[in-house]
Amino acid sequence: MQPFLPVYAPLSDQQIKHIEDMADQVLAEVGVILQDDPISHEAMAAVGARIESDKVFTKGDDLRALIAQAPRQFTWYGQSPECDVVIGEKPLYAPTYGPPVVETHDENRHQATMADYEALVLLCDRSELLGTTGSLLTIPHDVPEEARPIAMARAHLEHSKKPMCGSIISEQALRDVAHEVGTDPSKCHLMHMINTTPPLVIQPNPLRCLRAAVELGQGNMVASYMMMGATAPVSIMGALAQGLAEIMVGLALTQIYRPGAPVVGGLFATPFEMQQMGPMFGSPQSQLVQIAGAQLVRRLGVPCRGDGMLSSSKLNDAQAGYEGAITLAASQLCQADFILHSIGWSEFGRSYNFDKCLADEALILSSI
Amino acid sequence: MQPFLPVYAPLSDQQIKHIEDMADQVLAEVGVILQDDPISHEAMAAVGARIESDKVFTKGDDLRALIAQAPRQFTWYGQSPECDVVIGEKPLYAPTYGPPVVETHDENRHQATMADYEALVLLCDRSELLGTTGSLLTIPHDVPEEARPIAMARAHLEHSKKPMCGSIISEQALRDVAHEVGTDPSKCHLMHMINTTPPLVIQPNPLRCLRAAVELGQGNMVASYMMMGATAPVSIMGALAQGLAEIMVGLALTQIYRPGAPVVGGLFATPFEMQQMGPMFGSPQSQLVQIAGAQLVRRLGVPCRGDGMLSSSKLNDAQAGYEGAITLAASQLCQADFILHSIGWSEFGRSYNFDKCLADEALILSSI
């Protein structure tokens, strides 16, 4: 679509100012909780933040000045130079992250095993679309829990030379995987998925993982995934302001620990469905947050995350197609730099559907 | 989506000039065939066109000056004032037009009957989404062919007060339906679907119907539906130029017959799939033509057509959802004024699927 379509950035200057002012007010007056992590508190205090218990009050512009040190583009290294990718140059498609269940071609839906994990790594490796094999593609239930991070990392290393993500199960797992991969501190080999916990919290484990990743010279993706009406305001403008405040703190921490550390920012939200008490993926509201969120994240000077063929359907049916298409369309229109959960997402993200992987991939390839 | 999203109009001034210049060159040097209709030839000659056999050579700017007399907005009258709609004010959703086959809820797929036709009119009438009951919703095969236009018109009049479309089966049928409806020449009660026959032809029947509609004070939608690679250049820029040339002639004719006559313009294209020798609905190429086409049509000063949940699938499956979503998204992003085939389209437009009607409607309502 490149020749016709410039980046779609529909927020007006006034709308941007309104959201950024709200985020600044949240940062200054409400604060963001950096949970149970004194090193984060000291780091923020050292750049002028006020700390009360584990709540951090800070100025938006102070954080913006810190984040401005992050690169707009950076190389994500694979195991072989021809597999390296540049994040921030053109949209990078990444596989789905995290489903515990897989559905294989014979409609055998089951808790995943290491064999499934390896099959998914191979699928990502062979994909013409995906620039990375990601990580935590599913959960290999037949491997003891403490051995999984290394077992998964080995599967990526054995079956692919594309760039991969690190583990954020724990700081120790993150360091173990980096060691297994043999990361070079001057090169970003591993990206780490650091999520805030809305509203306005970052939990201890992500805080430690973010810091460890930076110390090892590796990359982070700092994202807020909000459920509007539950963990964020039900209004889109409000959710954007809250999420922006959250990720600004996380992004700034990376730059306090090491100016220039590679980082991606993301704002994602779904409406919270009160009847089923759960998020609804693939809604027009998520599109608006995606499109506006990309504009806000880009203003911070870092690459931005998008999402792929998300849906709330349990099957790869018309609903999955429709919801996936509108989620993906939003990411493509705003030309998100790092499109997570591109293909295979099913059952609200609980299941990795192999057939849907192939179908989604064919659809996306036809559109780029 | 209104608060965030301005009209998406990504073509640059340079791209617009390039396409318009190409269209002008086509109009001046290649010509458009107005097939076997001397009155059209005389009308075009009277405004300075050169006629060779039934081919018309003309200047783009002459046509633009004529088309500029058409209204940017006009009222489409229903059978009751509360059902009137303003075309050009906000997107108007219209039902699918033309499928010969219906699929009812019990998956009974069959050649349609008058009972099916009436059921579809009722469905359109009760719809929260649709502003019109359209016309030729399907083909009532149990009614003799010559009696169908009046029978269909009566079904619309009996079961709904929403605005409806006229017949373009023949000039006589058009006049008969207008008489049945009791049209007032000062009010647009009936819109007529006038399609060109790419490449660069308008056939005798649409030429006569267009003229009869204008004479009766009724409205036309002049659209080019191109198959790129078969009836139009395979390149999007080329197809846009060809289609623009075609509809400019049709739009200008309406204004020659009566300055100020209400008219909508449309540019629509699908890639032509060489293996199956048919059009592929729901492709990204169609999106690009839609979005760019709306920008070009709006520059002529008339409302523009969009398309709804089109797809190439025979079922309401993931493909239908995905393809429908991207087709609709394009129409919504460019804020098309008149969105035809909004809901229920199936099997390349051969079938009206009742269940899909309801599913499509729910999806569209969730997005507006």
XYZ file of C-alpha atoms in Angstrom:
736
model
C 0.000 0.000 0.000
C 3.051 2.199 0.246
C 2.693 4.459 -2.817
C -0.718 5.864 -1.901
C -0.851 5.814 1.827
C 1.015 8.215 4.042
C 0.986 7.484 7.780
C -2.544 8.001 9.046
C -2.280 10.472 11.910
C -5.714 12.022 12.360
C -5.351 13.600 15.826
C -5.258 17.373 15.562
C -2.615 19.408 17.404
C -5.332 20.474 19.805
C -6.397 16.895 20.510
C -2.778 15.889 21.069
C -2.208 18.759 23.457
C -5.363 17.854 25.335
C -4.298 14.228 25.817
C -0.699 15.106 26.679
C -1.851 17.710 29.190
C -4.106 15.116 30.813
C -1.215 12.628 30.955
C 0.999 15.292 32.533
C -1.669 16.024 35.108
C -1.910 12.323 35.942
C 1.876 12.087 36.261
C 2.092 15.157 38.495
C -1.011 14.783 40.647
C -2.105 11.128 40.670
C 1.260 9.450 40.283
C 2.337 6.056 38.961
C 3.043 3.195 41.341
C 6.388 1.491 40.795
C 5.566 -1.459 42.948
C 7.994 -2.657 45.560
C 11.160 -1.762 43.665
C 13.419 0.713 45.537
C 15.953 0.889 42.681
C 13.262 2.284 40.371
C 12.294 4.811 43.034
C 15.896 5.958 43.455
C 16.331 6.214 39.701
C 13.244 8.380 39.361
C 14.144 10.491 42.395
C 17.556 11.153 40.883
C 15.902 12.828 37.884
C 13.661 14.995 40.072
C 10.614 12.837 40.777
C 8.919 12.952 44.157
C 8.385 9.544 45.766
C 5.636 8.819 48.294
C 5.714 5.228 49.481
C 6.050 3.488 46.079
C 4.158 6.139 44.153
C 6.132 8.369 41.787
C 5.057 11.920 40.967
C 6.875 13.507 38.099
C 6.758 16.116 35.362
C 5.792 14.990 31.858
C 8.393 17.193 30.221
C 11.156 15.738 32.401
C 10.191 12.281 31.173
C 9.966 13.479 27.552
C 13.508 14.865 27.765
C 14.759 11.505 29.010
C 12.819 9.482 26.409
C 14.153 11.738 23.649
C 17.508 9.990 24.123
C 16.070 6.696 22.851
C 16.709 5.811 19.203
C 13.963 6.267 16.607
C 15.307 3.194 14.828
C 17.517 0.369 15.937
C 18.696 -2.974 14.657
C 17.340 -6.157 16.178
C 19.975 -8.799 15.582
C 19.223 -12.340 14.525
C 21.587 -15.309 14.615
C 22.716 -14.459 11.105
C 23.192 -11.010 9.525
C 20.660 -11.605 6.725
C 17.990 -12.063 9.388
C 18.673 -8.774 11.187
C 15.774 -6.315 11.088
C 15.567 -2.577 11.705
C 12.762 -1.644 14.085
C 11.323 1.744 13.151
C 12.109 1.474 9.450
C 9.046 -0.371 8.170
C 6.361 -2.459 9.873
C 7.792 -5.610 11.439
C 5.351 -8.471 11.890
C 5.734 -10.652 14.990
C 3.875 -13.821 15.980
C 1.256 -14.150 18.692
C 2.588 -14.165 22.220
C 1.371 -16.176 25.163
C -1.534 -18.553 24.365
C -1.430 -21.660 26.599
C -3.523 -23.767 24.209
C -2.887 -24.747 20.594
C -5.226 -25.942 17.877
C -3.475 -28.037 15.285
C -4.703 -28.792 11.790
C -6.693 -31.875 12.777
C -8.689 -29.645 15.160
C -6.924 -31.196 18.077
C -7.220 -28.483 20.712
C -4.980 -29.172 23.671
C -2.629 -27.736 26.254
C 0.551 -27.172 24.331
C 3.670 -29.323 24.541
C 7.284 -28.723 23.579
C 6.560 -30.428 20.259
C 3.899 -27.806 19.557
C 6.328 -25.100 20.604
C 8.916 -26.315 18.138
C 6.304 -26.560 15.390
C 5.358 -22.934 16.008
C 8.989 -21.776 15.924
C 9.394 -23.558 12.584
C 6.200 -21.974 11.293
C 7.489 -18.513 12.288
C 10.886 -19.224 10.821
C 9.467 -20.314 7.461
C 6.989 -17.422 7.341
C 7.487 -14.898 4.569
C 5.668 -12.359 6.696
C 7.251 -12.574 10.124
C 10.550 -10.831 10.800
C 10.984 -12.527 14.178
C 10.120 -15.818 15.857
C 9.010 -13.864 18.952
C 8.910 -15.814 22.196
C 6.455 -17.528 24.545
C 4.622 -18.676 21.407
C 2.755 -21.047 23.659
C 3.411 -22.781 26.974
C 5.210 -26.150 26.753
C 3.326 -27.836 29.565
C 5.372 -31.043 29.373
C 8.529 -29.186 30.419
C 8.940 -28.391 34.151
C 8.041 -24.775 34.762
C 11.501 -23.649 35.869
C 13.119 -25.234 32.798
C 10.778 -23.647 30.245
C 12.558 -20.323 29.560
C 15.770 -22.052 28.515
C 13.946 -24.854 26.680
C 11.976 -22.302 24.677
C 15.039 -20.183 23.927
C 16.860 -23.285 22.659
C 13.947 -24.074 20.350
C 14.235 -20.604 18.809
C 18.000 -20.886 18.446
C 17.859 -24.387 17.013
C 15.130 -23.819 14.440
C 15.620 -20.238 13.310
C 18.123 -17.472 12.766
C 15.517 -14.717 12.938
C 15.636 -12.297 15.883
C 13.788 -13.508 18.968
C 12.420 -12.132 22.212
C 13.805 -12.754 25.666
C 12.041 -14.121 28.714
C 10.229 -11.890 31.192
C 9.123 -14.734 33.472
C 11.635 -13.475 36.028
C 14.819 -11.422 36.102
C 16.783 -14.654 36.525
C 15.096 -16.269 33.526
C 15.802 -13.147 31.486
C 19.500 -13.291 32.396
C 19.670 -17.044 31.795
C 18.149 -16.709 28.327
C 20.466 -13.818 27.438
C 23.373 -16.002 28.514
C 22.087 -18.950 26.481
C 21.743 -16.722 23.411
C 25.156 -15.224 24.063
C 24.065 -11.623 23.798
C 26.590 -8.913 23.055
C 25.901 -5.808 25.208
C 26.452 -3.546 22.211
C 23.766 -5.289 20.133
C 20.059 -5.741 20.715
C 19.502 -9.476 20.262
C 16.482 -9.808 22.532
C 13.373 -7.695 22.912
C 11.449 -7.943 26.185
C 7.708 -7.459 26.560
C 7.278 -5.127 29.514
C 3.626 -4.435 30.303
C 2.326 -1.942 32.799
C -0.557 -3.027 35.035
C -3.250 -0.413 34.535
C -4.399 1.677 36.159
C -1.088 3.413 36.761
C 1.001 0.568 38.152
C 4.164 -1.176 37.029
C 4.713 -4.397 38.955
C 8.023 -5.482 40.516
C 8.853 -8.212 37.996
C 8.522 -6.068 34.872
C 10.486 -3.289 36.605
C 13.350 -5.704 37.322
C 13.201 -7.304 33.888
C 13.239 -3.923 32.151
C 16.301 -2.928 34.146
C 18.109 -6.226 33.577
C 17.437 -6.006 29.846
C 18.900 -2.510 29.710
C 21.930 -3.579 31.760
C 22.559 -6.374 29.272
C 22.251 -3.926 26.361
C 19.033 -5.552 25.223
C 15.723 -4.020 24.114
C 12.327 -3.542 25.735
C 8.831 -2.978 24.495
C 6.970 -0.941 27.094
C 3.236 -1.178 26.582
C 0.033 -0.475 28.425
C -2.829 -2.846 27.716
C -5.932 -1.262 29.156
C -9.469 -2.558 29.525
C -11.598 0.546 29.088
C -14.299 0.576 31.730
C -12.313 -1.653 34.096
C -8.615 -0.785 34.310
C -8.861 2.516 32.420
C -11.442 5.208 31.743
C -14.218 4.075 29.450
C -13.558 7.113 27.248
C -10.901 6.814 24.587
C -9.322 10.171 25.342
C -9.092 9.266 29.019
C -7.607 5.849 28.338
C -5.018 7.371 26.012
C -3.968 9.859 28.697
C -3.685 7.176 31.366
C -1.757 4.762 29.154
C 0.547 7.504 27.971
C 1.411 8.398 31.571
C 2.148 4.740 32.346
C 4.425 4.060 29.415
C 6.238 7.392 29.749
C 7.465 6.255 33.164
C 8.601 2.893 31.807
C 10.243 4.391 28.737
C 12.011 7.020 30.861
C 13.391 4.344 33.207
C 15.154 2.644 30.282
C 16.875 5.924 29.423
C 17.812 6.657 33.027
C 19.518 3.275 33.250
C 21.257 3.754 29.930
C 20.689 6.705 27.597
C 20.105 5.410 24.088
C 18.759 2.029 25.204
C 16.538 0.573 22.448
C 12.858 0.651 23.325
C 9.445 0.468 21.647
C 6.297 2.033 23.095
C 2.745 0.796 22.832
C -0.759 1.861 23.784
C -3.435 -0.765 23.415
C -6.931 -0.949 24.814
C -10.077 -3.006 24.534
C -13.529 -2.191 25.842
C -14.379 -4.194 28.968
C -17.578 -6.165 28.424
C -19.548 -5.981 31.658
C -21.805 -8.959 30.956
C -18.991 -11.406 30.360
C -16.547 -9.505 32.588
C -13.826 -9.661 30.002
C -12.063 -7.707 27.263
C -13.521 -7.611 23.755
C -10.802 -7.840 21.132
C -11.276 -6.506 17.623
C -13.534 -3.554 18.372
C -13.606 -0.150 16.669
C -12.639 1.398 20.015
C -9.356 -0.520 19.915
C -8.764 0.840 16.428
C -9.126 4.393 17.642
C -6.726 3.800 20.532
C -4.250 2.163 18.152
C -4.324 4.969 15.611
C -4.233 7.779 18.145
C -1.784 5.894 20.365
C 0.731 5.496 17.540
C 0.630 9.226 16.987
C 1.307 9.885 20.676
C 4.099 7.302 20.944
C 5.815 8.650 17.816
C 5.860 12.102 19.376
C 8.022 10.630 22.137
C 10.553 9.684 19.467
C 10.396 5.904 19.828
C 9.022 3.210 17.483
C 5.468 2.165 18.225
C 3.705 -1.138 18.632
C 0.637 -2.314 16.748
C -1.487 -5.433 16.977
C -2.418 -7.947 14.296
C -5.402 -10.181 13.615
C -6.931 -10.033 17.105
C -10.487 -11.121 17.664
C -12.879 -12.278 20.348
C -14.040 -15.317 18.384
C -13.315 -18.881 19.414
C -13.218 -19.986 15.785
C -11.684 -18.650 12.612
C -15.114 -17.502 11.465
C -16.585 -14.315 9.993
C -16.265 -12.553 13.333
C -12.579 -13.480 13.528
C -12.037 -12.239 9.981
C -13.865 -8.972 10.549
C -12.352 -8.203 13.932
C -8.884 -9.263 12.828
C -9.096 -7.120 9.726
C -10.090 -3.963 11.548
C -7.418 -4.436 14.225
C -4.758 -5.031 11.617
C -6.046 -2.206 9.421
C -5.551 0.240 12.281
C -1.952 -0.912 12.757
C -1.293 -0.670 9.035
C -2.914 2.741 8.656
C -0.826 4.248 11.449
C 2.133 2.231 10.104
C 2.988 0.748 13.470
C 6.625 -0.313 13.643
C 6.243 -3.596 15.556
C 3.029 -5.527 14.977
C 2.614 -8.111 17.718
C 0.111 -10.992 17.586
C 0.074 -10.766 13.786
C -1.222 -14.235 13.025
C -2.916 -17.247 14.619
C -4.542 -15.478 17.569
C -7.724 -17.226 18.666
C -10.084 -17.413 21.655
C -9.205 -14.018 23.157
C -5.537 -14.982 22.946
C -5.944 -18.241 24.840
C -5.275 -20.385 21.797
C -2.754 -20.477 18.950
C -4.594 -21.798 15.925
C -2.238 -23.299 13.349
C -4.673 -23.107 10.427
C -5.517 -19.527 11.303
C -1.779 -18.756 11.269
C -1.594 -19.727 7.636
C -4.862 -18.043 6.693
C -3.968 -14.821 8.505
C -0.543 -14.802 6.939
C -1.967 -15.173 3.436
C -4.389 -12.324 4.083
C -1.733 -10.006 5.460
C 0.718 -10.814 2.678
C -1.972 -9.898 0.153
C -2.282 -6.472 1.783
C 1.340 -5.362 1.915
C -15.809 7.302 14.797
C -16.641 10.921 14.045
C -14.723 12.751 16.803
C -11.292 11.433 15.834
C -11.438 10.740 12.171
C -11.405 13.396 9.509
C -12.075 12.276 5.930
C -9.154 10.152 4.814
C -7.885 11.705 1.595
C -4.309 10.516 1.117
C -3.738 11.397 -2.558
C -1.300 14.296 -2.859
C -2.048 17.240 -5.146
C 0.558 15.891 -7.520
C -1.038 12.432 -7.617
C -4.461 13.989 -8.222
C -3.127 16.126 -11.049
C -1.454 13.091 -12.575
C -4.665 11.040 -12.573
C -6.842 13.921 -13.767
C -4.401 14.698 -16.569
C -4.497 11.055 -17.641
C -8.312 11.100 -17.574
C -8.314 14.266 -19.663
C -5.979 12.670 -22.164
C -8.264 9.642 -22.403
C -11.285 11.905 -22.918
C -9.544 13.975 -25.603
C -7.588 11.333 -27.471
C -9.159 7.917 -26.877
C -12.772 8.936 -26.450
C -15.726 7.343 -24.698
C -18.279 5.317 -26.661
C -21.878 6.349 -26.057
C -23.307 3.299 -27.708
C -26.085 3.613 -30.254
C -27.765 6.637 -28.707
C -27.952 9.673 -31.050
C -29.576 11.892 -28.427
C -26.507 11.497 -26.185
C -24.258 12.337 -29.132
C -26.236 15.476 -29.946
C -26.200 16.517 -26.320
C -22.431 16.141 -26.109
C -21.887 17.843 -29.482
C -23.958 20.808 -28.304
C -21.440 21.409 -25.501
C -18.443 21.205 -27.818
C -17.598 17.499 -28.022
C -16.419 15.950 -31.269
C -18.354 12.847 -32.296
C -16.901 10.124 -34.527
C -19.373 7.343 -35.160
C -20.588 6.793 -31.585
C -17.330 7.802 -29.951
C -17.218 11.090 -28.075
C -14.023 13.146 -27.730
C -14.205 15.959 -25.260
C -12.248 18.229 -22.923
C -12.078 17.288 -19.265
C -12.496 20.880 -18.117
C -15.636 21.285 -20.216
C -17.121 18.297 -18.430
C -15.974 19.592 -15.041
C -17.725 22.897 -15.657
C -20.941 21.038 -16.452
C -20.680 18.677 -13.481
C -20.053 21.641 -11.163
C -23.739 22.468 -11.575
C -24.759 19.289 -9.736
C -25.617 19.605 -6.045
C -23.111 18.547 -3.382
C -26.022 17.442 -1.239
C -29.609 16.621 -2.048
C -32.625 15.111 -0.342
C -33.773 11.645 -1.280
C -37.455 11.513 -0.450
C -39.165 8.562 1.146
C -42.887 7.909 1.381
C -43.001 9.812 4.642
C -41.011 12.916 5.643
C -39.336 11.252 8.654
C -37.777 8.750 6.254
C -36.213 11.352 3.947
C -32.411 11.273 3.850
C -29.847 13.813 2.695
C -27.264 12.301 0.369
C -23.901 13.993 0.877
C -24.464 14.892 4.516
C -23.297 11.705 6.243
C -22.741 8.127 5.050
C -25.978 6.508 3.883
C -26.042 2.712 4.025
C -27.939 0.885 1.267
C -28.680 -2.819 0.876
C -27.076 -5.197 -1.599
C -28.298 -4.855 -5.153
C -28.847 -7.597 -7.683
C -28.176 -11.131 -6.378
C -30.416 -13.702 -8.118
C -30.101 -16.257 -5.320
C -31.027 -16.033 -1.646
C -29.902 -18.021 1.351
C -32.451 -18.037 4.130
C -31.821 -18.857 7.760
C -32.380 -22.616 7.382
C -29.567 -22.612 4.792
C -32.080 -23.073 2.056
C -30.239 -21.657 -0.934
C -32.524 -21.146 -3.905
C -33.484 -18.934 -6.805
C -35.402 -16.136 -5.164
C -39.169 -15.712 -5.242
C -41.443 -12.750 -4.595
C -41.835 -13.984 -1.014
C -38.076 -13.689 -0.559
C -38.170 -10.249 -2.135
C -40.798 -9.069 0.326
C -38.836 -10.547 3.226
C -35.776 -8.581 2.122
C -37.740 -5.335 1.821
C -39.020 -5.883 5.350
C -35.529 -6.607 6.579
C -34.271 -3.355 4.999
C -37.212 -1.435 6.359
C -36.677 -2.655 9.916
C -32.911 -2.136 9.755
C -31.468 0.479 12.081
C -28.558 0.846 9.711
C -30.079 1.212 6.265
C -31.451 4.556 5.134
C -33.071 3.069 2.034
C -34.681 -0.180 0.926
C -32.734 0.065 -2.368
C -34.114 -1.938 -5.256
C -33.523 -5.168 -7.174
C -32.728 -6.743 -3.805
C -32.996 -10.062 -5.545
C -34.815 -11.425 -8.595
C -38.374 -12.697 -7.991
C -38.218 -15.612 -10.399
C -41.839 -16.618 -9.851
C -43.057 -13.323 -11.337
C -43.027 -13.040 -15.173
C -40.018 -11.048 -16.255
C -41.951 -8.114 -17.717
C -44.030 -7.758 -14.551
C -41.084 -7.733 -12.148
C -40.200 -4.012 -12.066
C -43.697 -3.004 -10.962
C -44.061 -5.984 -8.636
C -40.794 -5.110 -6.923
C -41.673 -1.410 -6.676
C -45.009 -2.329 -5.073
C -43.229 -4.476 -2.496
C -41.067 -1.474 -1.512
C -44.076 0.843 -1.339
C -46.187 -1.612 0.603
C -43.630 -2.597 3.228
C -41.587 0.551 3.772
C -41.610 4.310 3.735
C -37.858 4.615 3.311
C -36.519 6.030 0.040
C -36.079 3.443 -2.715
C -34.335 3.068 -6.031
C -35.966 3.013 -9.447
C -35.709 0.376 -12.143
C -33.023 0.456 -14.804
C -34.178 -2.712 -16.563
C -35.367 -0.522 -19.426
C -36.426 3.054 -19.988
C -40.053 1.895 -20.030
C -39.671 0.042 -16.743
C -38.052 3.128 -15.233
C -40.967 5.311 -16.324
C -43.534 2.730 -15.177
C -41.970 2.518 -11.725
C -41.764 6.311 -11.426
C -45.453 6.446 -12.322
C -46.300 3.735 -9.805
C -44.432 5.613 -7.089
C -46.053 8.869 -8.181
C -42.849 10.860 -8.390
C -42.931 14.627 -8.212
C -40.478 16.150 -10.764
C -39.239 18.630 -8.166
C -38.258 15.905 -5.698
C -35.797 13.049 -5.978
C -37.818 9.994 -4.934
C -35.882 7.423 -6.947
C -32.171 6.871 -7.450
C -31.075 4.931 -10.533
C -27.969 2.773 -10.754
C -26.261 3.756 -13.991
C -23.114 1.764 -14.649
C -20.644 2.365 -17.420
C -19.306 -0.668 -19.283
C -15.544 -0.425 -19.014
C -13.384 0.113 -20.873
C -14.771 3.479 -21.935
C -18.299 2.536 -23.005
C -21.748 3.491 -21.820
C -24.380 1.180 -23.262
C -27.670 2.316 -24.832
C -29.954 1.223 -22.001
C -28.130 3.068 -19.192
C -27.878 6.139 -21.457
C -31.651 6.120 -21.970
C -32.394 5.370 -18.338
C -30.104 8.148 -17.124
C -31.874 10.598 -19.438
C -35.369 9.429 -18.491
C -34.506 9.725 -14.796
C -33.311 13.297 -15.284
C -36.395 14.177 -17.315
C -38.572 12.899 -14.484
C -36.582 14.959 -11.970
C -35.147 11.813 -10.393
C -31.594 10.956 -9.334
C -28.820 8.833 -10.805
C -25.762 7.134 -9.459
C -23.150 7.018 -12.215
C -20.475 4.487 -11.449
C -17.705 2.616 -13.177
C -17.076 -0.896 -11.952
C -13.783 -1.988 -13.440
C -12.005 -5.315 -13.394
C -8.331 -4.358 -13.309
C -6.433 -6.512 -15.764
C -9.517 -7.213 -17.871
C -11.734 -4.174 -18.440
C -9.282 -1.608 -17.045
C -5.528 -1.211 -16.639
C -4.068 -3.519 -14.040
C -2.458 -0.507 -12.360
C -4.500 1.420 -9.847
C -3.518 4.830 -11.195
C -4.497 3.750 -14.699
C -7.814 2.301 -13.589
C -8.638 5.470 -11.686
C -7.938 7.594 -14.773
C -10.066 5.383 -17.030
C -12.973 5.198 -14.592
C -12.843 8.921 -13.967
C -13.096 9.593 -17.711
C -16.104 7.252 -17.968
C -18.094 8.701 -15.113
C -17.279 12.297 -16.045
C -19.145 11.742 -19.331
C -22.133 10.194 -17.543
C -22.211 12.856 -14.846
C -21.929 15.635 -17.435
C -24.860 14.207 -19.434
C -27.127 14.549 -16.390
C -26.236 18.234 -16.144
C -26.649 18.838 -19.870
C -30.175 17.433 -19.666
C -30.973 19.440 -16.563
C -28.506 21.603 -14.675
C -28.719 20.802 -10.985
C -29.970 17.244 -11.504
C -29.104 15.134 -8.439
C -26.336 12.643 -9.083
C -23.799 10.529 -7.207
C -20.477 9.388 -8.673
C -18.608 6.187 -8.021
C -15.330 4.529 -8.906
C -15.022 0.900 -7.999
C -12.590 -1.757 -9.152
C -11.569 -5.295 -8.376
C -8.503 -7.151 -9.588
C -9.354 -9.657 -12.315
C -8.211 -13.121 -11.290
C -6.766 -14.753 -14.377
C -6.992 -18.340 -13.122
C -10.686 -18.217 -12.342
C -11.412 -15.554 -14.970
C -13.409 -13.493 -12.557
C -13.316 -10.489 -10.242
C -11.955 -10.826 -6.721
C -14.005 -8.817 -4.252
C -12.593 -7.612 -0.985
C -8.980 -7.016 -2.013
C -6.619 -4.284 -0.839
C -6.503 -3.026 -4.436
C -10.228 -2.269 -4.232
C -9.582 -0.353 -1.035
C -7.042 1.849 -2.747
C -9.394 2.550 -5.655
C -12.194 3.325 -3.198
C -10.160 5.731 -1.101
C -8.526 7.482 -4.033
C -11.741 7.362 -6.080
C -13.722 9.150 -3.395
C -11.165 11.928 -3.396
C -11.439 12.296 -7.178
C -15.249 12.178 -7.215
C -15.488 14.766 -4.444
C -13.338 17.122 -6.500
C -16.080 17.021 -9.132
C -18.463 18.401 -6.507
C -20.838 15.441 -6.295
C -21.454 12.915 -3.486
C -19.506 9.694 -3.843
C -20.364 6.028 -3.646
C -18.722 3.440 -1.437
C -19.186 -0.288 -1.064
C -20.008 -2.346 2.012
C -19.185 -5.855 3.197
C -18.125 -7.294 -0.173
C -16.208 -10.512 -0.365
C -15.342 -13.340 -2.694
C -16.341 -16.039 -0.239
C -19.293 -18.373 -0.764
C -19.889 -18.565 2.981
C -19.994 -16.105 5.833
C -16.588 -17.337 6.968
C -13.307 -15.725 8.032
C -12.580 -14.716 4.457
C -15.971 -13.000 4.197
C -15.356 -11.206 7.480
C -11.880 -10.070 6.540
C -12.683 -9.012 2.993
C -15.929 -7.364 4.042
C -14.195 -5.447 6.794
C -11.474 -4.039 4.583
C -13.935 -3.036 1.859
C -16.177 -1.331 4.365
C -13.234 0.250 6.188
C -12.158 1.937 2.968
C -15.649 3.383 2.455
C -15.776 4.563 6.048
C -12.297 6.080 6.009
C -13.032 8.150 2.903
C -16.502 8.794 4.355
C -18.312 7.736 1.210
C -21.748 9.315 0.982
C -23.724 6.355 -0.390
C -22.528 2.904 0.663
C -24.069 0.301 -1.625
C -24.082 -3.449 -0.922
C -23.696 -2.711 2.802
C -24.955 -6.018 4.141
C -25.762 -9.587 3.120
C -23.537 -9.800 0.027
C -22.357 -13.356 -0.610
C -20.863 -15.510 -3.391
C -19.382 -12.655 -5.427
C -22.747 -10.908 -5.293
C -24.705 -13.882 -6.622
C -26.434 -14.556 -3.341
C -28.240 -12.532 -0.669
C -27.536 -14.251 2.616
C -30.172 -13.437 5.245
C -28.048 -14.451 8.235
C -25.114 -12.492 6.895
C -27.416 -9.451 6.607
C -27.980 -9.500 10.320
C -24.361 -10.257 11.181
C -23.029 -7.560 8.854
C -25.501 -5.055 10.208
C -24.476 -5.746 13.801
C -20.820 -5.328 12.872
C -21.381 -2.084 11.004
C -23.597 -0.648 13.734
C -20.834 -1.356 16.248
C -18.447 0.723 14.148
C -20.471 3.901 13.649
